[in-house]
Amino acid sequence: MTPPAFATVLVFLDPAFENGRLADATQPQLMATDQGATRGDGVFESLLAVGGRARKLQAHLSRLAGSARALELGIPAEDAWRRAVETAIGEYRSAHPAAIPEEDEVVVKLIVTRGVEGASSPTCWVQASPVPAAGRRQRESGIDVILLDRGYDSDIAERAPWLLLGAKTLSYAVNMAALRHAHKQGADDVIFTSADGRVLEGPTSTVLLAHLETSDGGAGGGGGGSAVKRLITPQLDSGILPGTSQGALFAAAKAAGWELGYGPLEPQDLMDADAVWLISSIRLLAPVNHIDGQEIGTPAVRKQLTAELSELFAGIE
Ligand code: PLP
């Protein structure tokens, strides 16, 4: 079989190789009995490297450690991950030099599985691969979204920690099924709601909304003058994954004068917003054009706010 033009780079964390052990992604590398494969038992992170630098690496390493703790997995120290990430990005960029600086983006995944039954340590590797074209397009064109019931109350995470709702586990079959369901309805993506009617998150993203208020209290902020700009996300303790992108963008937006807010949010808050986005590390800010067929805000305001926030987000290390 001919390997794909943009072959994935694999770097296993292996104590015998200080900077990680390179492996051939076109050959089998994992035991078929690995519990990552048989049970989805493991954790992962996805991040973007731009110009050879992994963005928000510390935030991803911290979240990976938190997810591993939730699953009682002992993982290698951060330094070993950092070196393996650097090896993977370096190998990928030398094999596939970007034609133009804007295309110098690499998707980097950090993956941990529980290993085969009885393994004394988890299986850990870093994978470098190209950015999916659809994600790049959606940053520009925006997305249509449907609301789907996740079936849990928004306080379930605390009551049932074994559901691992705040951890980024390998068990993404439900998230992928929700996306397929949306695609069949002609939509691009999903916003999950809780059984008690709260806005939660996307299957692979965090929900953000913006409200503009003119200084005289009017909504919309279209009349010039000083407008209060408020950026809001669902409560972090409502059984969602805390997004590294949301966290970083909130810090940058605050420094730029935005007011920040954390839920609780209901679907009507999304419908009434001046703009809504799904934000994540790879696709970045994807403006939401419609939710369940209803237009969100106006094209002009969506475009202007997306440009403003995208510039703030691009400045994050
Ligand atoms: N929520 C879920 C369920 C996710 O899978 C992701 C990312 O994949 C996010 C939110 C966004 O997280 P981040 O901004 O760290 O990429």
XYZ file of C-alpha atoms and ligand atoms in Angstrom:
333
model
C 0.000 0.000 0.000
C 1.310 3.493 -0.827
C 1.609 5.632 2.315
C -0.549 8.786 2.276
C 1.190 11.928 0.958
C 1.004 13.536 4.408
C 2.080 10.600 6.531
C 1.436 10.881 10.237
C 4.522 11.063 12.460
C 4.514 8.866 15.585
C 6.812 9.314 18.594
C 6.421 6.857 21.468
C 7.436 7.849 24.989
C 10.044 5.274 25.882
C 12.516 5.574 28.789
C 15.250 4.146 26.499
C 14.901 7.134 24.107
C 15.344 10.539 25.744
C 13.544 12.486 23.008
C 11.016 9.772 22.238
C 11.153 6.790 19.881
C 10.106 7.436 16.274
C 7.789 4.785 14.853
C 6.376 4.089 11.398
C 2.705 5.079 11.282
C 2.124 2.840 8.254
C 3.033 -0.243 10.315
C 1.191 -1.808 13.296
C 2.502 -0.284 16.536
C -0.090 -1.197 19.152
C -1.125 -4.587 20.577
C -4.654 -5.487 19.463
C -5.363 -6.248 23.131
C -4.441 -2.723 24.292
C -7.271 -1.438 26.485
C -7.189 1.827 24.592
C -8.395 -0.148 21.564
C -10.667 -2.658 23.314
C -12.329 -0.279 25.811
C -11.426 3.287 24.841
C -9.657 3.306 28.213
C -7.216 6.179 28.116
C -6.863 9.935 27.756
C -5.637 12.355 25.110
C -5.006 15.942 24.113
C -5.148 17.655 20.704
C -3.240 20.851 20.118
C -2.038 22.998 17.244
C 1.577 23.787 16.424
C 2.053 26.986 14.430
C 5.424 27.828 12.890
C 6.909 24.877 14.789
C 5.646 25.980 18.224
C 3.030 24.016 20.144
C 0.352 26.490 21.286
C -0.796 26.494 24.941
C 1.379 23.444 25.617
C 1.408 23.927 29.392
C -2.400 24.129 29.532
C -2.668 20.898 27.518
C -0.088 19.113 29.677
C -1.920 20.215 32.833
C -5.257 18.995 31.478
C -3.684 15.694 30.366
C -2.338 15.202 33.902
C -5.800 15.979 35.347
C -7.506 13.539 32.971
C -4.924 10.840 33.821
C -5.525 11.412 37.553
C -9.274 10.987 37.038
C -8.606 7.590 35.389
C -5.896 6.655 37.934
C -3.270 6.420 35.193
C 0.344 7.223 36.108
C 1.809 9.052 33.109
C 5.366 10.252 32.280
C 6.548 13.624 33.568
C 5.870 16.799 31.569
C 9.482 17.052 30.371
C 9.264 13.704 28.578
C 6.066 14.852 26.832
C 7.641 18.183 25.868
C 10.638 16.447 24.275
C 8.449 13.965 22.387
C 6.207 16.811 21.152
C 9.262 18.688 19.892
C 10.551 15.576 18.108
C 7.175 14.955 16.463
C 6.758 18.551 15.261
C 10.368 18.679 14.002
C 10.008 15.404 12.070
C 6.679 16.418 10.598
C 7.912 19.827 9.419
C 11.062 18.448 7.859
C 9.048 15.787 6.000
C 6.330 18.267 4.912
C 7.731 21.824 4.695
C 4.870 24.338 4.466
C 4.609 26.144 1.119
C 3.477 29.388 2.802
C 3.731 30.485 6.462
C -0.094 30.414 6.877
C -0.012 26.681 6.164
C 2.700 25.920 8.720
C 0.204 24.274 11.077
C 0.462 20.779 12.528
C -2.092 18.864 14.611
C -0.331 17.299 17.594
C -2.048 14.609 19.659
C -0.803 13.310 22.988
C -2.288 9.874 23.600
C -2.272 7.595 26.645
C -3.850 4.147 26.856
C -4.022 1.799 29.829
C -1.940 -0.682 27.811
C -2.622 -4.399 27.586
C -4.360 -6.140 30.506
C -1.954 -6.237 33.452
C 0.532 -3.738 31.937
C 2.665 -2.024 34.556
C 2.615 1.329 32.777
C 0.405 2.999 30.181
C 1.242 3.218 26.480
C 2.009 6.829 25.554
C 2.724 8.486 22.248
C 2.632 11.744 20.349
C 1.230 11.951 16.860
C 1.727 14.784 14.336
C -0.584 15.114 11.318
C -2.049 17.758 8.962
C -4.872 20.147 9.860
C -8.175 18.892 8.380
C -9.253 21.088 5.452
C -12.869 21.219 6.700
C -11.781 22.878 9.952
C -9.826 25.567 8.107
C -12.857 26.264 5.878
C -15.242 26.480 8.824
C -13.114 29.163 10.503
C -13.934 31.316 7.461
C -17.426 30.252 6.416
C -18.940 29.568 9.822
C -21.097 26.604 10.779
C -24.710 25.559 11.181
C -25.399 23.811 14.458
C -28.201 21.762 16.003
C -28.963 21.390 19.704
C -28.899 17.808 21.002
C -29.855 16.503 24.435
C -26.930 14.810 26.178
C -29.327 13.229 28.654
C -27.525 14.160 31.892
C -28.373 16.882 34.407
C -25.858 19.729 34.581
C -24.865 18.715 38.145
C -24.107 15.085 37.265
C -20.306 15.499 37.186
C -20.124 16.049 40.926
C -22.718 13.390 41.798
C -21.216 10.732 39.511
C -17.461 11.327 39.108
C -17.086 7.861 37.511
C -18.681 9.322 34.376
C -15.345 11.190 33.945
C -17.160 14.162 32.425
C -14.387 16.691 33.046
C -11.680 14.361 31.663
C -10.633 14.129 28.017
C -10.938 10.373 27.635
C -10.434 8.301 24.492
C -14.126 7.304 24.610
C -15.308 9.719 21.919
C -17.709 7.329 20.142
C -20.726 9.219 21.561
C -19.294 12.578 20.468
C -18.636 11.250 16.952
C -22.149 9.732 16.778
C -23.628 13.137 17.655
C -21.637 14.724 14.813
C -22.821 12.075 12.344
C -26.402 12.716 13.501
C -25.909 16.448 12.799
C -24.416 15.783 9.361
C -27.427 13.644 8.433
C -29.650 16.630 9.307
C -27.570 18.880 7.040
C -25.817 20.625 9.951
C -22.084 20.921 10.589
C -21.901 20.573 14.349
C -23.728 20.143 17.645
C -24.278 21.990 20.901
C -25.215 19.593 23.678
C -27.832 20.573 26.248
C -28.384 18.970 29.639
C -31.545 17.174 30.761
C -32.282 20.234 32.940
C -32.117 22.528 29.899
C -28.647 24.076 30.182
C -26.232 24.752 27.335
C -23.183 22.494 27.706
C -20.536 22.188 24.952
C -19.897 20.892 21.450
C -18.704 17.294 20.904
C -15.178 18.649 20.292
C -15.448 22.302 21.308
C -16.465 24.897 23.891
C -19.450 27.222 23.395
C -18.903 30.994 23.531
C -21.376 33.794 23.033
C -21.061 37.561 22.816
C -23.465 40.302 23.857
C -22.969 43.877 22.829
C -24.573 46.723 24.779
C -24.360 50.397 23.924
C -23.586 52.760 26.815
C -27.274 53.837 26.867
C -28.208 50.238 27.658
C -29.470 49.297 24.198
C -28.562 45.934 22.739
C -26.746 45.307 19.499
C -23.963 47.867 19.813
C -24.457 48.905 16.201
C -24.786 52.636 16.795
C -21.138 53.443 17.454
C -20.221 55.095 20.768
C -18.860 53.084 23.660
C -20.203 49.546 23.669
C -19.850 47.055 26.500
C -18.720 43.745 25.029
C -19.475 40.663 27.074
C -18.063 37.228 26.334
C -19.890 34.340 28.020
C -19.314 30.599 28.276
C -21.231 27.850 30.125
C -20.333 27.218 33.770
C -17.161 25.144 33.900
C -18.622 22.851 36.606
C -21.635 21.765 34.521
C -20.117 18.460 33.359
C -18.134 19.900 30.450
C -14.478 19.718 29.508
C -12.692 22.913 30.548
C -11.417 24.249 27.205
C -7.828 25.452 26.985
C -8.862 27.729 24.098
C -11.711 29.284 26.072
C -9.391 29.833 29.044
C -6.702 31.494 26.939
C -9.137 33.612 24.920
C -10.911 34.802 28.084
C -7.587 36.017 29.506
C -6.754 37.868 26.268
C -10.280 39.310 25.921
C -10.244 40.563 29.506
C -6.958 42.361 28.865
C -8.570 43.918 25.770
C -11.491 45.305 27.799
C -14.153 42.626 27.339
C -16.385 41.688 30.273
C -16.474 37.973 30.997
C -19.304 35.752 32.206
C -19.866 32.083 33.058
C -23.399 30.667 32.567
C -25.729 29.161 33.462
C -26.941 29.447 29.873
C -30.134 28.252 28.263
C -30.746 27.743 24.516
C -32.660 31.063 24.360
C -29.465 32.868 25.477
C -27.756 31.484 22.365
C -30.628 32.574 20.124
C -30.566 36.103 21.645
C -26.766 36.510 21.378
C -25.045 38.903 18.992
C -22.674 36.081 18.065
C -22.000 32.464 19.060
C -18.848 30.430 18.396
C -17.555 26.942 18.911
C -13.919 27.253 19.924
C -11.249 24.562 20.085
C -7.509 24.160 19.670
C -7.421 22.922 16.066
C -10.373 24.568 14.315
C -9.971 27.712 16.476
C -13.003 30.065 16.436
C -15.829 28.795 14.262
C -18.662 31.369 14.081
C -22.140 29.844 14.330
C -24.415 31.074 11.524
C -27.578 29.165 12.500
C -28.790 27.113 15.446
C -31.701 24.771 14.666
C -32.273 26.860 11.520
C -32.433 30.237 13.295
C -29.856 32.864 12.320
C -27.657 34.116 15.158
C -27.072 37.888 15.099
C -26.243 39.401 11.724
C -23.508 38.483 9.221
C -21.802 41.879 9.695
C -21.613 41.675 13.506
C -20.548 37.991 13.391
C -17.788 38.876 10.955
C -16.545 41.863 12.912
C -16.519 40.094 16.291
C -14.962 36.937 14.816
C -12.149 39.021 13.314
C -11.597 40.830 16.620
C -11.535 37.688 18.771
C -9.541 35.677 16.215
C -6.832 38.326 16.302
C -6.736 38.174 20.105
C -6.630 34.371 19.979
C -3.867 34.332 17.348
C -1.677 36.340 19.727
C -1.704 33.540 22.321
C 1.533 31.599 22.739
N -15.018 20.212 24.794
C -14.775 18.999 24.265
C -15.726 17.865 24.559
C -13.637 18.784 23.471
O -13.396 17.573 22.948
C -12.772 19.870 23.205
C -11.574 19.702 22.373
O -11.378 18.740 21.698
C -13.073 21.112 23.748
C -14.201 21.254 24.547
C -12.186 22.292 23.473
O -10.980 22.166 24.166
P -9.667 22.920 23.707
O -10.006 24.351 23.562
O -8.723 22.683 24.828
O -9.234 22.308 22.423
